[in-house]
Amino acid sequence: MEDTKQTTGKVEITRDMLIGEIIQAKPETINTLLMAGMGCISCPSSLYETLDEACMVHGMDPDYLLEELNK
Protein backbone atom coordinates (compact mmCIF):
# COMPACT_ATOMS: atom_id res chain seq x y z
CA MET A 1 0.00 0.00 0.00
CA GLU A 2 2.76 2.39 -0.78
CA ASP A 3 0.43 4.72 -2.71
CA THR A 4 -1.72 5.27 0.37
CA LYS A 5 -1.17 8.70 1.84
CA GLN A 6 -1.55 9.02 5.58
CA THR A 7 -1.79 12.35 7.29
CA THR A 8 -2.78 12.58 10.91
CA GLY A 9 -4.20 9.06 10.79
CA LYS A 10 -6.46 9.70 7.79
CA VAL A 11 -6.06 7.40 4.78
CA GLU A 12 -6.45 8.93 1.34
CA ILE A 13 -7.92 6.49 -1.17
CA THR A 14 -6.34 6.58 -4.64
CA ARG A 15 -7.49 5.21 -8.00
CA ASP A 16 -4.69 2.66 -8.13
CA MET A 17 -5.49 1.06 -4.77
CA LEU A 18 -6.94 -2.45 -4.80
CA ILE A 19 -10.54 -2.72 -3.62
CA GLY A 20 -9.38 -5.07 -0.87
CA GLU A 21 -6.80 -2.52 0.30
CA ILE A 22 -9.44 0.20 0.41
CA ILE A 23 -11.75 -1.94 2.53
CA GLN A 24 -8.93 -2.93 4.86
CA ALA A 25 -7.66 0.64 5.27
CA LYS A 26 -11.13 2.21 5.61
CA PRO A 27 -13.85 -0.34 6.46
CA GLU A 28 -16.45 2.44 6.46
CA THR A 29 -16.12 2.57 2.65
CA ILE A 30 -18.01 -0.73 2.37
CA ASN A 31 -21.36 1.11 2.52
CA THR A 32 -20.28 3.59 -0.14
CA LEU A 33 -19.16 0.80 -2.46
CA LEU A 34 -22.39 -1.15 -1.93
CA MET A 35 -24.55 1.94 -2.48
CA ALA A 36 -22.66 2.59 -5.72
CA GLY A 37 -23.65 -0.88 -6.91
CA MET A 38 -20.32 -2.57 -6.39
CA GLY A 39 -20.54 -6.00 -4.85
CA CYS A 40 -16.74 -6.04 -4.89
CA ILE A 41 -16.47 -6.43 -1.16
CA SER A 42 -17.23 -10.13 -1.37
CA CYS A 43 -15.83 -10.79 -4.83
CA PRO A 44 -12.46 -12.54 -5.21
CA SER A 45 -11.59 -9.87 -7.78
CA SER A 46 -11.32 -7.33 -4.95
CA LEU A 47 -7.89 -8.78 -4.16
CA TYR A 48 -6.59 -8.03 -7.67
CA GLU A 49 -8.72 -5.17 -9.03
CA THR A 50 -7.95 -1.50 -8.53
CA LEU A 51 -10.63 1.09 -7.92
CA ASP A 52 -10.04 2.40 -11.44
CA GLU A 53 -10.48 -1.08 -12.97
CA ALA A 54 -13.59 -1.81 -10.89
CA CYS A 55 -15.15 1.47 -12.02
CA MET A 56 -14.41 0.62 -15.65
CA VAL A 57 -16.02 -2.84 -15.28
CA HIS A 58 -19.10 -1.37 -13.57
CA GLY A 59 -19.38 1.66 -15.88
CA MET A 60 -18.84 4.19 -13.10
CA ASP A 61 -17.07 7.51 -12.92
CA PRO A 62 -13.90 6.82 -10.89
CA ASP A 63 -13.43 10.48 -9.98
CA TYR A 64 -16.89 10.72 -8.43
CA LEU A 65 -16.51 7.47 -6.49
CA LEU A 66 -13.03 8.46 -5.34
CA GLU A 67 -14.42 11.73 -3.99
CA GLU A 68 -17.18 9.86 -2.13
CA LEU A 69 -14.73 7.33 -0.64
CA ASN A 70 -12.47 10.07 0.64
CA LYS A 71 -15.22 12.00 2.44
mmCIF file as gemmi writes it, N, C-alpha and C atoms, coordinates in Angstrom:
data_model
loop_
_atom_site.group_PDB
_atom_site.id
_atom_site.type_symbol
_atom_site.label_atom_id
_atom_site.label_alt_id
_atom_site.label_comp_id
_atom_site.label_asym_id
_atom_site.label_entity_id
_atom_site.label_seq_id
_atom_site.pdbx_PDB_ins_code
_atom_site.Cartn_x
_atom_site.Cartn_y
_atom_site.Cartn_z
_atom_site.occupancy
_atom_site.B_iso_or_equiv
_atom_site.pdbx_formal_charge
_atom_site.auth_seq_id
_atom_site.auth_asym_id
_atom_site.pdbx_PDB_model_num
ATOM 1 N N . MET Axp A 1 ? 0.822 -1.19 0 1 0 ? 1 A 1
ATOM 2 C CA . MET Axp A 1 ? 0 0 0 1 0 ? 1 A 1
ATOM 3 C C . MET Axp A 1 ? 0.861 1.246 0 1 0 ? 1 A 1
ATOM 4 N N . GLU Axp A 2 ? 1.862 1.265 -0.809 1 0 ? 2 A 1
ATOM 5 C CA . GLU Axp A 2 ? 2.764 2.395 -0.783 1 0 ? 2 A 1
ATOM 6 C C . GLU Axp A 2 ? 2.156 3.66 -1.365 1 0 ? 2 A 1
ATOM 7 N N . ASP Axp A 3 ? 1.072 3.542 -2.147 1 0 ? 3 A 1
ATOM 8 C CA . ASP Axp A 3 ? 0.431 4.719 -2.705 1 0 ? 3 A 1
ATOM 9 C C . ASP Axp A 3 ? -0.565 5.355 -1.743 1 0 ? 3 A 1
ATOM 10 N N . THR Axp A 4 ? -0.799 4.721 -0.617 1 0 ? 4 A 1
ATOM 11 C CA . THR Axp A 4 ? -1.722 5.271 0.37 1 0 ? 4 A 1
ATOM 12 C C . THR Axp A 4 ? -1.038 6.418 1.098 1 0 ? 4 A 1
ATOM 13 N N . LYS Axp A 5 ? -1.726 7.54 1.133 1 0 ? 5 A 1
ATOM 14 C CA . LYS Axp A 5 ? -1.171 8.695 1.841 1 0 ? 5 A 1
ATOM 15 C C . LYS Axp A 5 ? -1.82 8.768 3.209 1 0 ? 5 A 1
ATOM 16 N N . GLN Axp A 6 ? -1.004 8.908 4.241 1 0 ? 6 A 1
ATOM 17 C CA . GLN Axp A 6 ? -1.548 9.016 5.581 1 0 ? 6 A 1
ATOM 18 C C . GLN Axp A 6 ? -1.094 10.334 6.191 1 0 ? 6 A 1
ATOM 19 N N . THR Axp A 7 ? -2.076 11.105 6.601 1 0 ? 7 A 1
ATOM 20 C CA . THR Axp A 7 ? -1.789 12.345 7.291 1 0 ? 7 A 1
ATOM 21 C C . THR Axp A 7 ? -2.677 12.399 8.505 1 0 ? 7 A 1
ATOM 22 N N . THR Axp A 8 ? -2.077 12.557 9.629 1 0 ? 8 A 1
ATOM 23 C CA . THR Axp A 8 ? -2.781 12.578 10.915 1 0 ? 8 A 1
ATOM 24 C C . THR Axp A 8 ? -3.79 11.439 11.043 1 0 ? 8 A 1
ATOM 25 N N . GLY Axp A 9 ? -3.364 10.236 10.624 1 0 ? 9 A 1
ATOM 26 C CA . GLY Axp A 9 ? -4.197 9.057 10.788 1 0 ? 9 A 1
ATOM 27 C C . GLY Axp A 9 ? -5.272 8.874 9.738 1 0 ? 9 A 1
ATOM 28 N N . LYS Axp A 10 ? -5.434 9.816 8.825 1 0 ? 10 A 1
ATOM 29 C CA . LYS Axp A 10 ? -6.459 9.701 7.79 1 0 ? 10 A 1
ATOM 30 C C . LYS Axp A 10 ? -5.854 9.081 6.534 1 0 ? 10 A 1
ATOM 31 N N . VAL Axp A 11 ? -6.526 8.082 5.986 1 0 ? 11 A 1
ATOM 32 C CA . VAL Axp A 11 ? -6.063 7.403 4.783 1 0 ? 11 A 1
ATOM 33 C C . VAL Axp A 11 ? -6.717 8.046 3.574 1 0 ? 11 A 1
ATOM 34 N N . GLU Axp A 12 ? -5.913 8.389 2.591 1 0 ? 12 A 1
ATOM 35 C CA . GLU Axp A 12 ? -6.449 8.928 1.336 1 0 ? 12 A 1
ATOM 36 C C . GLU Axp A 12 ? -6.515 7.796 0.32 1 0 ? 12 A 1
ATOM 37 N N . ILE Axp A 13 ? -7.707 7.528 -0.175 1 0 ? 13 A 1
ATOM 38 C CA . ILE Axp A 13 ? -7.918 6.489 -1.171 1 0 ? 13 A 1
ATOM 39 C C . ILE Axp A 13 ? -7.479 7.032 -2.525 1 0 ? 13 A 1
ATOM 40 N N . THR Axp A 14 ? -6.783 6.196 -3.3 1 0 ? 14 A 1
ATOM 41 C CA . THR Axp A 14 ? -6.341 6.58 -4.638 1 0 ? 14 A 1
ATOM 42 C C . THR Axp A 14 ? -6.904 5.603 -5.662 1 0 ? 14 A 1
ATOM 43 N N . ARG Axp A 15 ? -6.918 6.015 -6.913 1 0 ? 15 A 1
ATOM 44 C CA . ARG Axp A 15 ? -7.486 5.208 -7.997 1 0 ? 15 A 1
ATOM 45 C C . ARG Axp A 15 ? -6.749 3.898 -8.209 1 0 ? 15 A 1
ATOM 46 N N . ASP Axp A 16 ? -5.478 3.864 -7.867 1 0 ? 16 A 1
ATOM 47 C CA . ASP Axp A 16 ? -4.688 2.662 -8.128 1 0 ? 16 A 1
ATOM 48 C C . ASP Axp A 16 ? -4.647 1.694 -6.946 1 0 ? 16 A 1
ATOM 49 N N . MET Axp A 17 ? -5.406 1.985 -5.902 1 0 ? 17 A 1
ATOM 50 C CA . MET Axp A 17 ? -5.495 1.059 -4.767 1 0 ? 17 A 1
ATOM 51 C C . MET Axp A 17 ? -6.413 -0.103 -5.111 1 0 ? 17 A 1
ATOM 52 N N . LEU Axp A 18 ? -6.073 -1.287 -4.625 1 0 ? 18 A 1
ATOM 53 C CA . LEU Axp A 18 ? -6.937 -2.446 -4.795 1 0 ? 18 A 1
ATOM 54 C C . LEU Axp A 18 ? -8.179 -2.282 -3.922 1 0 ? 18 A 1
ATOM 55 N N . ILE Axp A 19 ? -9.299 -2.809 -4.388 1 0 ? 19 A 1
ATOM 56 C CA . ILE Axp A 19 ? -10.542 -2.719 -3.618 1 0 ? 19 A 1
ATOM 57 C C . ILE Axp A 19 ? -10.332 -3.314 -2.224 1 0 ? 19 A 1
ATOM 58 N N . GLY Axp A 20 ? -9.657 -4.436 -2.156 1 0 ? 20 A 1
ATOM 59 C CA . GLY Axp A 20 ? -9.381 -5.071 -0.868 1 0 ? 20 A 1
ATOM 60 C C . GLY Axp A 20 ? -8.564 -4.183 0.058 1 0 ? 20 A 1
ATOM 61 N N . GLU Axp A 21 ? -7.604 -3.451 -0.499 1 0 ? 21 A 1
ATOM 62 C CA . GLU Axp A 21 ? -6.797 -2.519 0.299 1 0 ? 21 A 1
ATOM 63 C C . GLU Axp A 21 ? -7.657 -1.383 0.834 1 0 ? 21 A 1
ATOM 64 N N . ILE Axp A 22 ? -8.557 -0.901 0.003 1 0 ? 22 A 1
ATOM 65 C CA . ILE Axp A 22 ? -9.439 0.196 0.414 1 0 ? 22 A 1
ATOM 66 C C . ILE Axp A 22 ? -10.294 -0.243 1.595 1 0 ? 22 A 1
ATOM 67 N N . ILE Axp A 23 ? -10.876 -1.42 1.473 1 0 ? 23 A 1
ATOM 68 C CA . ILE Axp A 23 ? -11.752 -1.94 2.532 1 0 ? 23 A 1
ATOM 69 C C . ILE Axp A 23 ? -10.966 -2.173 3.817 1 0 ? 23 A 1
ATOM 70 N N . GLN Axp A 24 ? -9.756 -2.676 3.675 1 0 ? 24 A 1
ATOM 71 C CA . GLN Axp A 24 ? -8.931 -2.928 4.857 1 0 ? 24 A 1
ATOM 72 C C . GLN Axp A 24 ? -8.505 -1.62 5.524 1 0 ? 24 A 1
ATOM 73 N N . ALA Axp A 25 ? -8.129 -0.64 4.726 1 0 ? 25 A 1
ATOM 74 C CA . ALA Axp A 25 ? -7.662 0.638 5.266 1 0 ? 25 A 1
ATOM 75 C C . ALA Axp A 25 ? -8.8 1.476 5.84 1 0 ? 25 A 1
ATOM 76 N N . LYS Axp A 26 ? -9.982 1.396 5.207 1 0 ? 26 A 1
ATOM 77 C CA . LYS Axp A 26 ? -11.135 2.214 5.607 1 0 ? 26 A 1
ATOM 78 C C . LYS Axp A 26 ? -12.406 1.378 5.511 1 0 ? 26 A 1
ATOM 79 N N . PRO Axp A 27 ? -12.666 0.53 6.512 1 0 ? 27 A 1
ATOM 80 C CA . PRO Axp A 27 ? -13.85 -0.342 6.46 1 0 ? 27 A 1
ATOM 81 C C . PRO Axp A 27 ? -15.165 0.407 6.248 1 0 ? 27 A 1
ATOM 82 N N . GLU Axp A 28 ? -15.212 1.661 6.644 1 0 ? 28 A 1
ATOM 83 C CA . GLU Axp A 28 ? -16.447 2.436 6.464 1 0 ? 28 A 1
ATOM 84 C C . GLU Axp A 28 ? -16.786 2.667 4.995 1 0 ? 28 A 1
ATOM 85 N N . THR Axp A 29 ? -15.855 2.402 4.085 1 0 ? 29 A 1
ATOM 86 C CA . THR Axp A 29 ? -16.117 2.572 2.651 1 0 ? 29 A 1
ATOM 87 C C . THR Axp A 29 ? -16.998 1.463 2.086 1 0 ? 29 A 1
ATOM 88 N N . ILE Axp A 30 ? -17.184 0.386 2.848 1 0 ? 30 A 1
ATOM 89 C CA . ILE Axp A 30 ? -18.013 -0.725 2.366 1 0 ? 30 A 1
ATOM 90 C C . ILE Axp A 30 ? -19.402 -0.227 1.984 1 0 ? 30 A 1
ATOM 91 N N . ASN Axp A 31 ? -20.018 0.591 2.828 1 0 ? 31 A 1
ATOM 92 C CA . ASN Axp A 31 ? -21.356 1.108 2.522 1 0 ? 31 A 1
ATOM 93 C C . ASN Axp A 31 ? -21.368 1.934 1.255 1 0 ? 31 A 1
ATOM 94 N N . THR Axp A 32 ? -20.354 2.757 1.066 1 0 ? 32 A 1
ATOM 95 C CA . THR Axp A 32 ? -20.279 3.595 -0.14 1 0 ? 32 A 1
ATOM 96 C C . THR Axp A 32 ? -20.169 2.719 -1.381 1 0 ? 32 A 1
ATOM 97 N N . LEU Axp A 33 ? -19.323 1.696 -1.321 1 0 ? 33 A 1
ATOM 98 C CA . LEU Axp A 33 ? -19.155 0.798 -2.463 1 0 ? 33 A 1
ATOM 99 C C . LEU Axp A 33 ? -20.457 0.056 -2.764 1 0 ? 33 A 1
ATOM 100 N N . LEU Axp A 34 ? -21.119 -0.436 -1.731 1 0 ? 34 A 1
ATOM 101 C CA . LEU Axp A 34 ? -22.387 -1.147 -1.928 1 0 ? 34 A 1
ATOM 102 C C . LEU Axp A 34 ? -23.461 -0.231 -2.503 1 0 ? 34 A 1
ATOM 103 N N . MET Axp A 35 ? -23.55 0.994 -1.985 1 0 ? 35 A 1
ATOM 104 C CA . MET Axp A 35 ? -24.553 1.939 -2.477 1 0 ? 35 A 1
ATOM 105 C C . MET Axp A 35 ? -24.281 2.342 -3.924 1 0 ? 35 A 1
ATOM 106 N N . ALA Axp A 36 ? -23.019 2.273 -4.337 1 0 ? 36 A 1
ATOM 107 C CA . ALA Axp A 36 ? -22.655 2.591 -5.718 1 0 ? 36 A 1
ATOM 108 C C . ALA Axp A 36 ? -22.939 1.42 -6.66 1 0 ? 36 A 1
ATOM 109 N N . GLY Axp A 37 ? -23.335 0.276 -6.088 1 0 ? 37 A 1
ATOM 110 C CA . GLY Axp A 37 ? -23.654 -0.885 -6.913 1 0 ? 37 A 1
ATOM 111 C C . GLY Axp A 37 ? -22.505 -1.84 -7.102 1 0 ? 37 A 1
ATOM 112 N N . MET Axp A 38 ? -21.469 -1.681 -6.301 1 0 ? 38 A 1
ATOM 113 C CA . MET Axp A 38 ? -20.315 -2.57 -6.394 1 0 ? 38 A 1
ATOM 114 C C . MET Axp A 38 ? -20.421 -3.651 -5.327 1 0 ? 38 A 1
ATOM 115 N N . GLY Axp A 39 ? -20.541 -4.88 -5.779 1 0 ? 39 A 1
ATOM 116 C CA . GLY Axp A 39 ? -20.539 -5.996 -4.852 1 0 ? 39 A 1
ATOM 117 C C . GLY Axp A 39 ? -19.12 -6.493 -4.621 1 0 ? 39 A 1
ATOM 118 N N . CYS Axp A 40 ? -18.161 -5.664 -4.931 1 0 ? 40 A 1
ATOM 119 C CA . CYS Axp A 40 ? -16.744 -6.036 -4.886 1 0 ? 40 A 1
ATOM 120 C C . CYS Axp A 40 ? -16.268 -6.495 -3.514 1 0 ? 40 A 1
ATOM 121 N N . ILE Axp A 41 ? -16.971 -6.114 -2.496 1 0 ? 41 A 1
ATOM 122 C CA . ILE Axp A 41 ? -16.473 -6.426 -1.16 1 0 ? 41 A 1
ATOM 123 C C . ILE Axp A 41 ? -16.418 -7.919 -0.901 1 0 ? 41 A 1
ATOM 124 N N . SER Axp A 42 ? -17.255 -8.687 -1.576 1 0 ? 42 A 1
ATOM 125 C CA . SER Axp A 42 ? -17.233 -10.127 -1.373 1 0 ? 42 A 1
ATOM 126 C C . SER Axp A 42 ? -16.723 -10.891 -2.586 1 0 ? 42 A 1
ATOM 127 N N . CYS Axp A 43 ? -16.29 -10.177 -3.587 1 0 ? 43 A 1
ATOM 128 C CA . CYS Axp A 43 ? -15.828 -10.786 -4.831 1 0 ? 43 A 1
ATOM 129 C C . CYS Axp A 43 ? -14.332 -11.074 -4.75 1 0 ? 43 A 1
ATOM 130 N N . PRO Axp A 44 ? -13.898 -12.238 -5.207 1 0 ? 44 A 1
ATOM 131 C CA . PRO Axp A 44 ? -12.46 -12.539 -5.208 1 0 ? 44 A 1
ATOM 132 C C . PRO Axp A 44 ? -11.639 -11.525 -6.019 1 0 ? 44 A 1
ATOM 133 N N . SER Axp A 45 ? -12.291 -10.869 -6.969 1 0 ? 45 A 1
ATOM 134 C CA . SER Axp A 45 ? -11.588 -9.865 -7.777 1 0 ? 45 A 1
ATOM 135 C C . SER Axp A 45 ? -11.101 -8.689 -6.945 1 0 ? 45 A 1
ATOM 136 N N . SER Axp A 46 ? -11.703 -8.474 -5.783 1 0 ? 46 A 1
ATOM 137 C CA . SER Axp A 46 ? -11.318 -7.334 -4.949 1 0 ? 46 A 1
ATOM 138 C C . SER Axp A 46 ? -9.863 -7.413 -4.508 1 0 ? 46 A 1
ATOM 139 N N . LEU Axp A 47 ? -9.293 -8.6 -4.549 1 0 ? 47 A 1
ATOM 140 C CA . LEU Axp A 47 ? -7.89 -8.776 -4.156 1 0 ? 47 A 1
ATOM 141 C C . LEU Axp A 47 ? -6.935 -8.383 -5.272 1 0 ? 47 A 1
ATOM 142 N N . TYR Axp A 48 ? -7.451 -8.273 -6.506 1 0 ? 48 A 1
ATOM 143 C CA . TYR Axp A 48 ? -6.594 -8.027 -7.665 1 0 ? 48 A 1
ATOM 144 C C . TYR Axp A 48 ? -7.014 -6.814 -8.493 1 0 ? 48 A 1
ATOM 145 N N . GLU Axp A 49 ? -8.164 -6.24 -8.199 1 0 ? 49 A 1
ATOM 146 C CA . GLU Axp A 49 ? -8.72 -5.173 -9.029 1 0 ? 49 A 1
ATOM 147 C C . GLU Axp A 49 ? -8.585 -3.826 -8.345 1 0 ? 49 A 1
ATOM 148 N N . THR Axp A 50 ? -8.073 -2.852 -9.08 1 0 ? 50 A 1
ATOM 149 C CA . THR Axp A 50 ? -7.948 -1.503 -8.535 1 0 ? 50 A 1
ATOM 150 C C . THR Axp A 50 ? -9.31 -0.805 -8.594 1 0 ? 50 A 1
ATOM 151 N N . LEU Axp A 51 ? -9.403 0.287 -7.883 1 0 ? 51 A 1
ATOM 152 C CA . LEU Axp A 51 ? -10.628 1.089 -7.924 1 0 ? 51 A 1
ATOM 153 C C . LEU Axp A 51 ? -10.912 1.529 -9.351 1 0 ? 51 A 1
ATOM 154 N N . ASP Axp A 52 ? -9.887 1.951 -10.055 1 0 ? 52 A 1
ATOM 155 C CA . ASP Axp A 52 ? -10.037 2.402 -11.439 1 0 ? 52 A 1
ATOM 156 C C . ASP Axp A 52 ? -10.582 1.273 -12.327 1 0 ? 52 A 1
ATOM 157 N N . GLU Axp A 53 ? -10.032 0.068 -12.174 1 0 ? 53 A 1
ATOM 158 C CA . GLU Axp A 53 ? -10.48 -1.079 -12.965 1 0 ? 53 A 1
ATOM 159 C C . GLU Axp A 53 ? -11.915 -1.468 -12.612 1 0 ? 53 A 1
ATOM 160 N N . ALA Axp A 54 ? -12.233 -1.459 -11.333 1 0 ? 54 A 1
ATOM 161 C CA . ALA Axp A 54 ? -13.589 -1.809 -10.894 1 0 ? 54 A 1
ATOM 162 C C . ALA Axp A 54 ? -14.603 -0.818 -11.455 1 0 ? 54 A 1
ATOM 163 N N . CYS Axp A 55 ? -14.255 0.45 -11.469 1 0 ? 55 A 1
ATOM 164 C CA . CYS Axp A 55 ? -15.153 1.473 -12.021 1 0 ? 55 A 1
ATOM 165 C C . CYS Axp A 55 ? -15.364 1.24 -13.52 1 0 ? 55 A 1
ATOM 166 N N . MET Axp A 56 ? -14.301 0.873 -14.217 1 0 ? 56 A 1
ATOM 167 C CA . MET Axp A 56 ? -14.414 0.62 -15.65 1 0 ? 56 A 1
ATOM 168 C C . MET Axp A 56 ? -15.356 -0.573 -15.895 1 0 ? 56 A 1
ATOM 169 N N . VAL Axp A 57 ? -15.194 -1.644 -15.133 1 0 ? 57 A 1
ATOM 170 C CA . VAL Axp A 57 ? -16.021 -2.838 -15.281 1 0 ? 57 A 1
ATOM 171 C C . VAL Axp A 57 ? -17.493 -2.53 -14.993 1 0 ? 57 A 1
ATOM 172 N N . HIS Axp A 58 ? -17.732 -1.679 -13.983 1 0 ? 58 A 1
ATOM 173 C CA . HIS Axp A 58 ? -19.101 -1.373 -13.572 1 0 ? 58 A 1
ATOM 174 C C . HIS Axp A 58 ? -19.676 -0.132 -14.256 1 0 ? 58 A 1
ATOM 175 N N . GLY Axp A 59 ? -18.902 0.49 -15.154 1 0 ? 59 A 1
ATOM 176 C CA . GLY Axp A 59 ? -19.38 1.661 -15.88 1 0 ? 59 A 1
ATOM 177 C C . GLY Axp A 59 ? -19.604 2.87 -15.003 1 0 ? 59 A 1
ATOM 178 N N . MET Axp A 60 ? -18.705 3.069 -14.038 1 0 ? 60 A 1
ATOM 179 C CA . MET Axp A 60 ? -18.841 4.187 -13.096 1 0 ? 60 A 1
ATOM 180 C C . MET Axp A 60 ? -17.752 5.229 -13.316 1 0 ? 60 A 1
ATOM 181 N N . ASP Axp A 61 ? -18.036 6.415 -12.857 1 0 ? 61 A 1
ATOM 182 C CA . ASP Axp A 61 ? -17.075 7.51 -12.917 1 0 ? 61 A 1
ATOM 183 C C . ASP Axp A 61 ? -16.106 7.366 -11.737 1 0 ? 61 A 1
ATOM 184 N N . PRO Axp A 62 ? -14.843 7.027 -11.987 1 0 ? 62 A 1
ATOM 185 C CA . PRO Axp A 62 ? -13.901 6.822 -10.889 1 0 ? 62 A 1
ATOM 186 C C . PRO Axp A 62 ? -13.64 8.084 -10.069 1 0 ? 62 A 1
ATOM 187 N N . ASP Axp A 63 ? -13.682 9.234 -10.708 1 0 ? 63 A 1
ATOM 188 C CA . ASP Axp A 63 ? -13.429 10.484 -9.983 1 0 ? 63 A 1
ATOM 189 C C . ASP Axp A 63 ? -14.533 10.753 -8.96 1 0 ? 63 A 1
ATOM 190 N N . TYR Axp A 64 ? -15.776 10.513 -9.352 1 0 ? 64 A 1
ATOM 191 C CA . TYR Axp A 64 ? -16.893 10.722 -8.431 1 0 ? 64 A 1
ATOM 192 C C . TYR Axp A 64 ? -16.803 9.744 -7.258 1 0 ? 64 A 1
ATOM 193 N N . LEU Axp A 65 ? -16.574 8.469 -7.557 1 0 ? 65 A 1
ATOM 194 C CA . LEU Axp A 65 ? -16.512 7.47 -6.49 1 0 ? 65 A 1
ATOM 195 C C . LEU Axp A 65 ? -15.328 7.741 -5.578 1 0 ? 65 A 1
ATOM 196 N N . LEU Axp A 66 ? -14.211 8.139 -6.14 1 0 ? 66 A 1
ATOM 197 C CA . LEU Axp A 66 ? -13.031 8.461 -5.343 1 0 ? 66 A 1
ATOM 198 C C . LEU Axp A 66 ? -13.329 9.598 -4.374 1 0 ? 66 A 1
ATOM 199 N N . GLU Axp A 67 ? -14.032 10.606 -4.839 1 0 ? 67 A 1
ATOM 200 C CA . GLU Axp A 67 ? -14.424 11.732 -3.99 1 0 ? 67 A 1
ATOM 201 C C . GLU Axp A 67 ? -15.318 11.245 -2.835 1 0 ? 67 A 1
ATOM 202 N N . GLU Axp A 68 ? -16.271 10.38 -3.152 1 0 ? 68 A 1
ATOM 203 C CA . GLU Axp A 68 ? -17.18 9.856 -2.134 1 0 ? 68 A 1
ATOM 204 C C . GLU Axp A 68 ? -16.42 9.004 -1.102 1 0 ? 68 A 1
ATOM 205 N N . LEU Axp A 69 ? -15.486 8.204 -1.556 1 0 ? 69 A 1
ATOM 206 C CA . LEU Axp A 69 ? -14.729 7.328 -0.643 1 0 ? 69 A 1
ATOM 207 C C . LEU Axp A 69 ? -13.807 8.112 0.272 1 0 ? 69 A 1
ATOM 208 N N . ASN Axp A 70 ? -13.376 9.267 -0.161 1 0 ? 70 A 1
ATOM 209 C CA . ASN Axp A 70 ? -12.465 10.072 0.639 1 0 ? 70 A 1
ATOM 210 C C . ASN Axp A 70 ? -13.168 11.084 1.544 1 0 ? 70 A 1
ATOM 211 N N . LYS Axp A 71 ? -14.489 11.078 1.556 1 0 ? 71 A 1
ATOM 212 C CA . LYS Axp A 71 ? -15.225 12.003 2.436 1 0 ? 71 A 1
ATOM 213 C C . LYS Axp A 71 ? -15.062 11.594 3.871 1 0 ? 71 A 1
